[in-house]
C-alpha angles and dihedrals in degrees: 000000000000090000092051091050092049091048092051091049091051093050091048091049092047092049093050090047094052092043092052091049094049092046091048091050091048091051093046091053092049099037101066101049095039094046094047093046096049094042092052092045091049094050093046093045094050090046089056094052094094091057092048100247092096091058088069100037102038098068091049093047094046090047087055090050089051090051090051092049091046090052090053091048090052093049091047090056097042100041104035107009091245108149115207113193118219131198114184117175113242114256120197112228090223092067115118119247094260094051093042094050096049093041088057093046091050093049107105091210092055090049090052089051091054092045089051092061098074091040090052092048092055118022091017092054092050095047091048092050097045097076091053093046093048092052102038101036094071090063089063088054091053090049091050091050090049091060110284089123090065092061095059095058093224142044112322110209113220105183101306097338117098102212111207104133146020095280095050089043088056089048089052090051091050091048091049090050091052091049090050091053089050089049092054090050103040110022096091089046091053089053090053088048089060092054093043088056088051090050092050091058101036101040116102120242125257093261092057092047089049089052090049091051090049092053092047091048091051094048091047091052090049090049091052091048091048091050091049091050090049091051090050090050091051091049091048093048091049093047097045098036127024096016093053092048092048091051090050090048090052091052091048091051090051090052091046090057089058096044102040093094102027099043112013093172093056090044090055091051091051091048090054090049091049090051091052091048091051092049092048092047090051091050091049091050090051091050090049092051090046089054092052098046119343113230092226089058093052095043104036107018138241097306096058091039090057090047089053089052090051092052091056093048115102090224127076103262128190115203125195118187127184108171118145091193144353130282124223114291095250091052092048090049093050091048092047096052091042090055090045091055093047092049091048090052090049092051094046106036113014101072087219125152096201138033131195124201124191121187121182143140125230138151092008093305131114100217123192125180125189116191129183131179094224133125096284126216097126115149140173107247144134111298095016123118090237090062088059090049090052091052092048092051092043090065087069096038088261126149135216124209124186126194110182115147120184108280093027163209105186119211118188116187123192124187128185123180108232145129125239123229 
């Protein structure tokens, strides 16, 4: 039993060593060209900002740098369990090129990504290559000891050993064996060292994490307040609507029992009234359930639910949906009610005669735009419906952007980070 356990441990150790070396070699091969290319593109693109070309190229280049950094964060978590926190500032897609470029350049996380490029090309390249060198270099020593030194016609330097005879060949073999032992012991640790170096450069500072915690705490508090207000609304609607009608219906049925033999005509009138009360109570309960979670949203998804909203709107509304899958139920619910609020505002206050809704998913974001050709002037502020939409989206790290100049048109953009199933 002890022998089997030792054998399993050895195989596990050998597998992790070889895996770390191969992964390190793969990273080393990819690090240098990618790092040099993105660093040169970033420097050139930023240098061209004053002449206007950089306004177009810089967002695309920096987005590529973010994608490269995100890929390294993902590998760090999957390969070595090294978690690298990330805090990018939200950036509305409706921002003009000038605003978008300088918002990216002012983002501390984006600046850390760019600073990471030269570090990854130098120290990162070395720490990625070390596991492969430590594992594969001993095999050269074994080859030298087996007779490779005879082929060269002179001393063959293996590390610091000049191999030119049987004794020095034996010394090279011993040195290679020692290096192989070190590789089995330290190769996985060297791979983790590479990702810890990456984390040291890419991780946000304490102040940014504190700000992130503050924002999350605030959105959580707002979500709790919103949920409590919604519960109070449901209780009030039940008390004032369906419950009152059901109580009245019960009283009518009690009266009918007493009148059914003495005054059949009056009993029939009360039965008809009770039937109307039951129908109205059922309709109010359906409306209440629809307000909590619409059946069409649960059954057919966000796209069809938004189309159903558009059909009930008193304005001609064109809906475009491009969703290859479905988001999580809470995200769909938040997006649905956000769209509902925006469409309601457009119908009541915009003075528009047409509305366009676009729903699609790209780059890990559920993006919804609602455009109307009304008089404009919409703004996110205390007491406005859009402020409630912003709080609702904030619960899911979503953002709301409003462009509504005087005279219109009004463009409302909502983005929620999510994956589709």
